[in-house]
Coordinates of C-alpha atoms and ligand atoms in Angstrom, one line a residue:
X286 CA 0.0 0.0 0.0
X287 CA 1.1 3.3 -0.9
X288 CA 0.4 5.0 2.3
X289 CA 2.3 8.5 1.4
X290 CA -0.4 8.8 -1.7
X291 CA -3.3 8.5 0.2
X292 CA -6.1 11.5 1.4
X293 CA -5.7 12.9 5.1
X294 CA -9.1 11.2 5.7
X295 CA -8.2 7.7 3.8
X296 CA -5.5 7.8 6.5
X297 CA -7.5 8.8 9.4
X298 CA -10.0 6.0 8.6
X299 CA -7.1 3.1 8.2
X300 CA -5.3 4.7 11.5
X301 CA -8.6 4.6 13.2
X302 CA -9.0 1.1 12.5
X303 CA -5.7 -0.2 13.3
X304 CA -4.9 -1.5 9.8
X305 CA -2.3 1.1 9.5
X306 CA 0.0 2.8 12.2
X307 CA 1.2 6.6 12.1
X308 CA 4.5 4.9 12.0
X309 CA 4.1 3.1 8.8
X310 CA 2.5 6.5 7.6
X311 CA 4.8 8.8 8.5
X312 CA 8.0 6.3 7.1
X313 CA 6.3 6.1 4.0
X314 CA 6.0 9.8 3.5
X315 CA 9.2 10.3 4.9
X316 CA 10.8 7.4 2.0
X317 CA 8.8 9.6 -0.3
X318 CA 10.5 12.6 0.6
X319 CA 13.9 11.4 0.0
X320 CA 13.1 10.1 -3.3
X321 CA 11.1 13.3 -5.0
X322 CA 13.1 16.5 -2.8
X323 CA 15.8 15.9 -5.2
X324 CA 13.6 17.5 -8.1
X325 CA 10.9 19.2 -6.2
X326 CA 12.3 20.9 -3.5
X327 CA 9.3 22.2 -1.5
X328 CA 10.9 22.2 2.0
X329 CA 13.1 24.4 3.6
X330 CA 13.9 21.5 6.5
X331 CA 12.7 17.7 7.1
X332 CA 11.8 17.0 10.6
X333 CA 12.9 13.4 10.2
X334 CA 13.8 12.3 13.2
X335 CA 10.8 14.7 15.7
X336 CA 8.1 13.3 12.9
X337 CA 9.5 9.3 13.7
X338 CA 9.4 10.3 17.8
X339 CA 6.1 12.2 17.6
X340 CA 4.3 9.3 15.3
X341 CA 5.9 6.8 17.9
X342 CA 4.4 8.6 20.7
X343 CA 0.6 8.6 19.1
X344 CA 1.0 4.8 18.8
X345 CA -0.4 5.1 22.3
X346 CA -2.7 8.5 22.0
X347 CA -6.5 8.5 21.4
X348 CA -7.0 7.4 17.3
X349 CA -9.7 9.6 17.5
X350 CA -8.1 12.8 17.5
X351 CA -9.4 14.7 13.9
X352 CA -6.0 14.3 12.7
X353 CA -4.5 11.4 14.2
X354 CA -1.2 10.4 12.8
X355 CA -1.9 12.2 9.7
X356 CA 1.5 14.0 7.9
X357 CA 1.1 17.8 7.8
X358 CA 3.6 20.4 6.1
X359 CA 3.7 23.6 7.7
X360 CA 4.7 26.9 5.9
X361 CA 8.1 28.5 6.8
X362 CA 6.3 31.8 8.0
X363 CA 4.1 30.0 10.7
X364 CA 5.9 29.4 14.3
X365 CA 6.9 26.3 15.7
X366 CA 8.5 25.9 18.7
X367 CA 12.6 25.3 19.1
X368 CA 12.3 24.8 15.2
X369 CA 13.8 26.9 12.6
X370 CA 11.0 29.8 11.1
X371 CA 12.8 32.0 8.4
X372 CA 10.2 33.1 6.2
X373 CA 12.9 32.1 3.6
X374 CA 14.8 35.2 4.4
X375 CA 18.1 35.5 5.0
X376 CA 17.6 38.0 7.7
X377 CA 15.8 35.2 9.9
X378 CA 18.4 32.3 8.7
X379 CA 18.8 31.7 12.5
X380 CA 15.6 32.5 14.2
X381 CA 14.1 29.6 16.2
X382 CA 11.0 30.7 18.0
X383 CA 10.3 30.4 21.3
X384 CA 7.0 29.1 20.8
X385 CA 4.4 27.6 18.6
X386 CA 1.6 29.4 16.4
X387 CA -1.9 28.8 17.4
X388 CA -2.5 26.6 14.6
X389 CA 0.8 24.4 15.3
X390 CA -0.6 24.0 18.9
X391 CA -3.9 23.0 17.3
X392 CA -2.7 20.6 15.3
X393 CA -0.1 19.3 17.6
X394 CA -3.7 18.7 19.7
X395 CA -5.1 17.0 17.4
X396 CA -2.4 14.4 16.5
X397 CA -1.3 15.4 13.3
X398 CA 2.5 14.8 12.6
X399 CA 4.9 18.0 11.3
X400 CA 6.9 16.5 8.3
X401 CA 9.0 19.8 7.7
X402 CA 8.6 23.5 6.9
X403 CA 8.0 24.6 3.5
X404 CA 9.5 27.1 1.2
X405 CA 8.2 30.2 0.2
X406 CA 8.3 33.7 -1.1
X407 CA 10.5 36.0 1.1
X408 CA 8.3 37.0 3.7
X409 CA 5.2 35.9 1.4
X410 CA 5.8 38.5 -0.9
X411 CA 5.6 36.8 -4.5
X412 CA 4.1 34.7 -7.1
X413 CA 6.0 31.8 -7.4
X414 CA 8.3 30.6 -5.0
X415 CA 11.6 32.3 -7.0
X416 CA 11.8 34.5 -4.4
X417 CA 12.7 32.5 -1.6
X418 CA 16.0 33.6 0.0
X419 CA 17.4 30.1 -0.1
X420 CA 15.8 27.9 -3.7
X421 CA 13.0 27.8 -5.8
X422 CA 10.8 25.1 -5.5
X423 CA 9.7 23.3 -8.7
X424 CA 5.8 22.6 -9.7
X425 CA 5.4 18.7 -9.7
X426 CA 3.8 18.6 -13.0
X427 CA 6.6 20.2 -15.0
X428 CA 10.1 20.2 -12.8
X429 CA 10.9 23.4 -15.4
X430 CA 7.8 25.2 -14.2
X431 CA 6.7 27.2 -10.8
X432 CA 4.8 25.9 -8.0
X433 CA 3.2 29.6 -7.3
X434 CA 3.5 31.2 -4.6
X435 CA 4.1 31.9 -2.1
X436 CA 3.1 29.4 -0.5
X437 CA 4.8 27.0 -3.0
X438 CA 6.1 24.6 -1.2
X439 CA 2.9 23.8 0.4
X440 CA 1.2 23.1 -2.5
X441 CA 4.2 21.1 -4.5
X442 CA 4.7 18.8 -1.1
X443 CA 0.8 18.2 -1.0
X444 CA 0.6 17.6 -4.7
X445 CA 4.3 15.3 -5.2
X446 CA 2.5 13.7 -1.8
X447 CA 5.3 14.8 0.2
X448 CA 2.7 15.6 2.9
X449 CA -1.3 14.7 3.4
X450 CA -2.3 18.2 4.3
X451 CA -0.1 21.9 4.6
X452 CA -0.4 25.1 5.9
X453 CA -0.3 27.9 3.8
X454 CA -0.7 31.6 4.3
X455 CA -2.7 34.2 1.9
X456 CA -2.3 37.6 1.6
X457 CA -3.3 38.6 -2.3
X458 CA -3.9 35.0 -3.6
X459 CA -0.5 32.8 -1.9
X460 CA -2.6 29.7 -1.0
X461 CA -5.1 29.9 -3.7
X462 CA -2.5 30.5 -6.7
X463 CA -0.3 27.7 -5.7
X464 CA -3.1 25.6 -5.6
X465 CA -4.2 26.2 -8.7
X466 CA -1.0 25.7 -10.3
X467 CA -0.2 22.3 -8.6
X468 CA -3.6 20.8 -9.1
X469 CA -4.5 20.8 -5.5
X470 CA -7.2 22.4 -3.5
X471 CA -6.4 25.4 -1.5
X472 CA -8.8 27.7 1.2
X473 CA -8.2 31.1 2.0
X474 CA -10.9 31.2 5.3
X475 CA -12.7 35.0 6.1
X476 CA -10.1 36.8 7.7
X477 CA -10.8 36.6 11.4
X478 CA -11.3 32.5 11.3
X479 CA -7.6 31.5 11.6
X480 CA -6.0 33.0 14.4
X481 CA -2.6 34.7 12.9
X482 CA -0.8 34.6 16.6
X483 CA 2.7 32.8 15.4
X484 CA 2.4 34.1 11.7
X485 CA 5.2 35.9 11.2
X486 CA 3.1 39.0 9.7
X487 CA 3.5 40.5 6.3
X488 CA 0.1 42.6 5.5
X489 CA -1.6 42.0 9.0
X490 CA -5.3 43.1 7.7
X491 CA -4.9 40.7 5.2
X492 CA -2.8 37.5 6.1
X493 CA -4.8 34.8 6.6
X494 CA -3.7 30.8 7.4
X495 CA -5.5 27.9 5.7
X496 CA -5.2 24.4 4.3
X497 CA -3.5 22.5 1.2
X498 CA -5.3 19.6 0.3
X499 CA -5.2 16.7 -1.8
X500 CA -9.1 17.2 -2.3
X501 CA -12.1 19.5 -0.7
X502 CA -12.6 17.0 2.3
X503 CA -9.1 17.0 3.8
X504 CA -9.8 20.9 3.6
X505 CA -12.8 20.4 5.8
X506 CA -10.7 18.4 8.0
X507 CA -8.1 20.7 8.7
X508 CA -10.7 23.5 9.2
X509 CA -12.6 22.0 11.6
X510 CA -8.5 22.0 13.8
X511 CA -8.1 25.1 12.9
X512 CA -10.8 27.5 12.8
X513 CA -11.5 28.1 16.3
X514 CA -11.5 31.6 18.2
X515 CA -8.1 33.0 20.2
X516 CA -8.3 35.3 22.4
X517 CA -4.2 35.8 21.3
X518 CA -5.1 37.3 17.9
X519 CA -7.2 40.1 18.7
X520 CA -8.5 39.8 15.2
X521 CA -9.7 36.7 15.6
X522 CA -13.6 36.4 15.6
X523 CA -15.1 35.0 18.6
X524 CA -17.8 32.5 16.9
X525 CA -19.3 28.8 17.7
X526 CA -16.9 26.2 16.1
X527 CA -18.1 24.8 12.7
X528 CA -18.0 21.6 11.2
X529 CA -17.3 22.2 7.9
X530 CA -17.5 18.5 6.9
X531 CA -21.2 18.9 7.1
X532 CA -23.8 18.9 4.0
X533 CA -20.2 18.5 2.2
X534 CA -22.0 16.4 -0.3
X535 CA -25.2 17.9 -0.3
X536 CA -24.6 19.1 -3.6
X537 CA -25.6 22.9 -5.2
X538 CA -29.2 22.3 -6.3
X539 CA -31.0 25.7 -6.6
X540 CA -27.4 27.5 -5.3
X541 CA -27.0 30.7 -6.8
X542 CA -23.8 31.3 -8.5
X543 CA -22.0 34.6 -9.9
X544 CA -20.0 34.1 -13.2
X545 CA -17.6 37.6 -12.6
X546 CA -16.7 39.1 -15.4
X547 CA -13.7 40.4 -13.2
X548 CA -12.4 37.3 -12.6
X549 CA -11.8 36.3 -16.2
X550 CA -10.2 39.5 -16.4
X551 CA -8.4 40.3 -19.9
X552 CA -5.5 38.2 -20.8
X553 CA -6.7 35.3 -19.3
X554 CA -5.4 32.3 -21.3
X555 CA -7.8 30.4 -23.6
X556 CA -7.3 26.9 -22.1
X557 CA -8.2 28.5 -18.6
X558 CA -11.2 30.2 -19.8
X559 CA -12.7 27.1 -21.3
X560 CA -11.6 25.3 -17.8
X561 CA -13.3 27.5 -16.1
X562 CA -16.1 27.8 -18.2
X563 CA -16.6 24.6 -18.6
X564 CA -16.9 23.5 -14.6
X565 CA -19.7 26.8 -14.6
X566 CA -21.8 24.7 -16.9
X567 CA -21.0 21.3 -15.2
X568 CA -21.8 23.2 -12.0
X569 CA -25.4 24.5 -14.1
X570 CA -25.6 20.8 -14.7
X571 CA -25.8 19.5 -11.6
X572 CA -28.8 22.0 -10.3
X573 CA -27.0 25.5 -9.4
X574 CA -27.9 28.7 -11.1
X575 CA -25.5 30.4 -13.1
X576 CA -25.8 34.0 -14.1
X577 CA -22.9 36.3 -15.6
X578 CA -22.2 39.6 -13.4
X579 CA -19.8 42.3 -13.8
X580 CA -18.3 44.2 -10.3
X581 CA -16.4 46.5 -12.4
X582 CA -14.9 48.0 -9.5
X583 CA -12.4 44.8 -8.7
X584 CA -10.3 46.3 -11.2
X585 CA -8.7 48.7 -9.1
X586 CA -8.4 45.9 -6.1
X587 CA -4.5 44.9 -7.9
X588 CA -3.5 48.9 -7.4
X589 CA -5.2 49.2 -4.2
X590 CA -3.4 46.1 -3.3
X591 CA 0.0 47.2 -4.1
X592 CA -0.3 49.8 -1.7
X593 CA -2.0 49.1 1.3
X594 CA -0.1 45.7 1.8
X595 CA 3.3 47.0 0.9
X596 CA 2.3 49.9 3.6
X597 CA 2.0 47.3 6.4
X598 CA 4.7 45.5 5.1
X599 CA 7.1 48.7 5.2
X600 CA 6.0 48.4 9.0
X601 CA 5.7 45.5 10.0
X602 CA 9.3 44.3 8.6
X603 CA 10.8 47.5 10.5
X604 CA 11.6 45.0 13.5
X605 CA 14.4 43.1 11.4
X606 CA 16.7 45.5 11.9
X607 CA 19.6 43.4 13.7
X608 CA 18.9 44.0 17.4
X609 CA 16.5 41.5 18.0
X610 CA 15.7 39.0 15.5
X611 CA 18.2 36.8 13.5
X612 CA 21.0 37.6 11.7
X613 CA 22.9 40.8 12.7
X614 CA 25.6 42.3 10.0
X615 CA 29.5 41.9 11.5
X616 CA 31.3 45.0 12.1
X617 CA 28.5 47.9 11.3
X618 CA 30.2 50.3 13.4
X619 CA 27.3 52.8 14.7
X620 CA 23.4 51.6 15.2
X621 CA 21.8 53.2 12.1
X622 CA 24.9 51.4 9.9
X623 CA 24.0 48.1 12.0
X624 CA 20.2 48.6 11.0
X625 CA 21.7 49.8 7.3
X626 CA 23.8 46.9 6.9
X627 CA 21.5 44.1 8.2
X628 CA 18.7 45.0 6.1
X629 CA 21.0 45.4 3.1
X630 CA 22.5 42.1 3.2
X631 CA 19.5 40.4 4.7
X632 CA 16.1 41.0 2.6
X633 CA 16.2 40.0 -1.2
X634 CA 14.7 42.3 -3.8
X635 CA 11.4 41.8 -3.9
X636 CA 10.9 42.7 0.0
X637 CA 13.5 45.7 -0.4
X638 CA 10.7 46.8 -3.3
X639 CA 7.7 46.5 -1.1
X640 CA 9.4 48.0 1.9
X641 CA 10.4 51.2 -0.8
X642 CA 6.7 51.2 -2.0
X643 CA 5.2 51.1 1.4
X644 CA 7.5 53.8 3.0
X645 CA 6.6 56.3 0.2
X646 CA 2.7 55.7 -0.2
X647 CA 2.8 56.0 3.5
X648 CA 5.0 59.5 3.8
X649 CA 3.8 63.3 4.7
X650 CA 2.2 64.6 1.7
X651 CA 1.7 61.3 0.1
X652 CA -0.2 59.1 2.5
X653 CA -3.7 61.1 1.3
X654 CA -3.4 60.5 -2.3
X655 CA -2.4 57.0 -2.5
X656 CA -2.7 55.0 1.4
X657 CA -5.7 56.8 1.5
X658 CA -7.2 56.5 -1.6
X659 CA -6.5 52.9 -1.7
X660 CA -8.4 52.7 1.3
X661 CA -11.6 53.8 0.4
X662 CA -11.1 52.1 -2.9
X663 CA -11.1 48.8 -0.3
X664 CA -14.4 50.0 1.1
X665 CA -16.1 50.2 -2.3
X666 CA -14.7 46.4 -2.8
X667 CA -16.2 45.4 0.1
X668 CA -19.5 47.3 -0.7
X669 CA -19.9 45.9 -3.9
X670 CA -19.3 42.3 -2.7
X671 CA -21.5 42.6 0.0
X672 CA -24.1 43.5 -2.9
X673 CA -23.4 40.9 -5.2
X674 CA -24.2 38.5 -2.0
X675 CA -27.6 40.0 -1.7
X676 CA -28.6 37.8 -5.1
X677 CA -25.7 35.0 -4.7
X678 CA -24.7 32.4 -2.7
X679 CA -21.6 32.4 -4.1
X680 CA -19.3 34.4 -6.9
X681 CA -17.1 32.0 -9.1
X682 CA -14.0 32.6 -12.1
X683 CA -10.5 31.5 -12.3
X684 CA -7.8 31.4 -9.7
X685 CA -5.5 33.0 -11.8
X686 CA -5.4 33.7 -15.6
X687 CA -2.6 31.5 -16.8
X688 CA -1.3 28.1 -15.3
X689 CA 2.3 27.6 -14.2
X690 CA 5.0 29.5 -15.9
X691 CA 8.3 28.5 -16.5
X692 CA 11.3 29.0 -14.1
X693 CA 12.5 32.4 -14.9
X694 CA 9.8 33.9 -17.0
X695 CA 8.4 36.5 -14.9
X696 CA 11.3 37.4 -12.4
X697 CA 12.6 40.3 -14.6
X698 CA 9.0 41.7 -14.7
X699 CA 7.6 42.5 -11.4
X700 CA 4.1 43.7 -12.5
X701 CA 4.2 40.4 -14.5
X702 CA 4.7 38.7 -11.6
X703 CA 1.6 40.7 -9.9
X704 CA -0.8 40.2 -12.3
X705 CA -0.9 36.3 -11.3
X706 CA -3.5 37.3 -8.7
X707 CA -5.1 39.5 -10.3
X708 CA -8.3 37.2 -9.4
X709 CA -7.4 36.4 -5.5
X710 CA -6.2 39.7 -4.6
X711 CA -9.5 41.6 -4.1
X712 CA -11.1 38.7 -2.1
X713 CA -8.6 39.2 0.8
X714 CA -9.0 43.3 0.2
X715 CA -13.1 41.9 0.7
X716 CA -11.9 39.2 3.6
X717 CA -13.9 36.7 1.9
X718 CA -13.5 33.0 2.3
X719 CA -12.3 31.6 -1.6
X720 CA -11.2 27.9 -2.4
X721 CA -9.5 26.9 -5.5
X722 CA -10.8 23.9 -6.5
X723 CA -9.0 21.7 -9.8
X724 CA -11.4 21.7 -12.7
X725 CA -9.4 20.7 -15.4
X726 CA -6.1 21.4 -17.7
X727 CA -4.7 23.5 -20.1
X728 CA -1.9 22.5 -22.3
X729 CA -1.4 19.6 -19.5
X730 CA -1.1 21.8 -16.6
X731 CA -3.9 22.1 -14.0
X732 CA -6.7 25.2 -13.6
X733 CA -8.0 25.8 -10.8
X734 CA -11.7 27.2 -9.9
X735 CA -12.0 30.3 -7.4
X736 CA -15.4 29.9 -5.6
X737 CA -15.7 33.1 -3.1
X738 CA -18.3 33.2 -0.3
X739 CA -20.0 35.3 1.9
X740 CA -18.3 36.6 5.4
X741 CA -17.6 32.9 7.5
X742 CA -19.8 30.8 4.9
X743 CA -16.8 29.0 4.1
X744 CA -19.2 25.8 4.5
X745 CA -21.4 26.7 1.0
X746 CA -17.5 27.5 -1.0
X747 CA -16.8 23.8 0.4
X748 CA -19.7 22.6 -0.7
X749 CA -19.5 24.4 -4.2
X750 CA -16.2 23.1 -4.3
X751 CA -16.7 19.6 -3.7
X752 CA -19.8 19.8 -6.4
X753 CA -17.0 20.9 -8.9
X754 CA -14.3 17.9 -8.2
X755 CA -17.3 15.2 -8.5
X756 CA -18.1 17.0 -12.2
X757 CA -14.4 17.4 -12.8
X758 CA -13.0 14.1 -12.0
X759 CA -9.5 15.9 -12.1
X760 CA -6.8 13.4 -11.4
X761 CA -4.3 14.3 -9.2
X762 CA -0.3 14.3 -10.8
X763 CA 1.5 11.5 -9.7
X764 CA 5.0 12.3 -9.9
Ligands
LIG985 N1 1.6 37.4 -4.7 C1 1.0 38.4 -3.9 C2 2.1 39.3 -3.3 O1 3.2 39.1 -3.8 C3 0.3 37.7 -2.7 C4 1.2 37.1 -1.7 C5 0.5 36.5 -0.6 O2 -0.7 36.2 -0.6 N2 1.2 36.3 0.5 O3 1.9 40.1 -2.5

């Protein structure tokens, strides 16, 4: 049996029984590892020996816990405890938290096992994994392609079954995006159901945690661990737990759908369009109501974007400045050389960019005509989604408008780069709840569906979700 290809929930059920032990499990998936990293490279660092000790330990725990010897990836932004967290930045080579995110503790609590930490975009700032301080990852499905970003490594270690289930983060797109490029299904929750204590912040009134998953039910799974209030995160929304595994297959009959315009924006490839397209009518098919609509004003959600989260970025990343977190520059001479010189030699490109952009949009004289504006351009997002949810259950289009591009294509072209999430970004700017979903291929390579829901009804995107992978019988890549 190959245990390291198997569902989170396959594995849950044979654990459960006793047929299989998290030992064998976590081997396998470890064997697996060793055999694919080579070409795939999604993890910053294998925690071979802690994943044998902590599998060997649940030998003898409840097998009931939701998530009971089952092999979980965590993304290299999210804290855990005595372990190496860099964010794939140099400036945090050496940083080893003193304690564990919420969601580690939650899953440590419910008996899943942490395989490694994934790679990523510096500090989550990217498209497709290129700008990670340390490697690129490569997308599974073509080793001279990109995973996405930036939670890449997430998505190419739950898709090269590296991992049952992974944490990602998303800020503008970073766990829907990879998903959609690696053929895997990926949920952004409404921001305020994840708790963000332990994620190393990037755009705080965007980040959001959620799951990687080989298919729509493992992504119920992990939300049902990890969707709970915490008092910690003073963003996080104090509501009765969910189960999101329930009416899972209750299918869409009579659920009203959105077609956006927006969100098969210009440019979108052919072989993508007719993806998408093509799961809206299987969707139509199988009972729900489909109707086109235009919300012209998501077209200024990518500008809005590129200032308010490089604005909180510019801030938030003002604590790496040598003193306190990993790596400190040798031989600075006076403190604002030592802040110079560590932040020189420790941030990559991309980050140095956002921190520039963020500084300026947020400086005297210039805050009012672009922070500002960009706010109440977010505000008319929001209001316009909000109305589109009077008629619809839920708004659908494509994850992004390509597939995976090749290594290399885009990383001389920032805006390039940006206009990959085009389609995700103003569903964080809205803090919806979106799922990408697999619905098919172009030119070989996967698509994935964006289904966006109202404020916490990530249960009818779920379900939406798993009406579209019955209809799409997408098979996963086997590497
Ligand atoms: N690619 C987008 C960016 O670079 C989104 C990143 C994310 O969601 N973390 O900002």
């Amino acid at each position: 049996m190959e245990l390291h290809r198997k569902t989170a929930h396959e594995l849950l059920e044979l654990h459960r029984k006793g047929e299989v032990s998290p030992v064998e499990t976590v081997v396998s998936v470890l064997d697996r590892v060793r055999r694919v990293e080579g070409d795939v490279a999604a993890y910053l660092l294998v925690l071979d020996d802690a994943a044998r000790r902590r599998a060997a330990e649940l030998e003898s725990a409840d097998r009931n816990l939701p998530l009971y010897g089952v092999p979980v990836a965590v993304k290299d932004n999210i804290c855990t405890k005595g372990t190496p967290t860099t964010c794939a930045s140099k400036i945090l080579k050496n940083f080893i938290p003193p304690y564990d995110a919420a969601v580690v503790e939650r899953l440590r609590d419910a008996g899943a096992v942490i395989v490694g930490k994934t790679n990523m975009d510096e500090f989550a700032m990217g498209s497709s994994c290129e700008n990670s301080g340390f490697h690129p990852t490569r997308n599974p499905w073509d080793l001279e392609r990109v995973p996405g970003g930036s939670s890449g490594g997430s998505a190419a270690a739950v898709c090269a079954d590296e991992a049952a289930l992974a944490l990602g983060s998303d800020t503008g797109g970073s766990i829907r995006q990879p998903a959609s490029f690696c053929g895997v299904v990926g949920l952004k929750p409404t921001y305020g159901a994840v708790s963000r204590y332990g994620l190393v912040a990037f755009a705080s009134s965007l980040d959001q945690i959620g799951p990687l998953a080989k298919d729509v039910h493992d992504a119920a799974l992990m939300m049902n661990v990890i969707a709970v209030h915490d008092p910690r995160d003073s963003t996080s929304v104090n509501r009765p737990p969910a189960d999101f595994l329930a009416g899972l297959d209750d299918g869409v009959r009579g659920v009203k759908l959105a077609l956006v315009e927006e969100f098969l924006p210009e440019g979108t490839e052919r072989g993508v369009r007719a993806a998408v397209e093509g799961a809206a009518a299987a969707l139509e098919k199988s009972g729900a109501v489909v109707e086109k609509v235009s919300l012209p004003v998501l077209r200024y959600a990518l500008p809005a974007y590129y200032l308010i989260a490089p604005a909180e970025a510019s801030s938030n990343l003002a604590r790496y400045d040598g003193v306190q977190y990993g790596r400190r520059a040798a031989q600075a001479g006076d403190l604002a050389s030592l802040y110079g010189k560590t932040r020189r030699e420790g941030f990559g490109a991309e980050v140095k960019r956002r921190i520039m952009l963020g500084a300026y949009a947020l400086s005297a004289g210039y805050y009012d005509a672009y922070y500002l504006r960009a706010l109440k351009v977010r505000a008319l997002i929001v209001r316009d989604f909000g109305r589109a949810f009077e008629k619809y259950d839920a708004l659908i289009g494509a994850t992004s408008p390509t597939v995976s591009f090749k290594l290399g294509e885009k990383t001389a072209d920032p805006l390039a780069m940006y206009l990959s999430d085009l389609c995700t970004i103003p569903v964080n700017l809205g803090g919806l709840p979106a799922v990408s979903v697999p619905c098919g291929l172009s030119g070989g390579l996967p698509v994935g569906l964006q289904i966006v829901g109202k404020p916490f009804d990530e249960g009818t995107v779920l379900r939406v979700a798993r009406a579209c992978e019955v209809s799409a019988g997408f098979e996963r890549k086997v590497l």
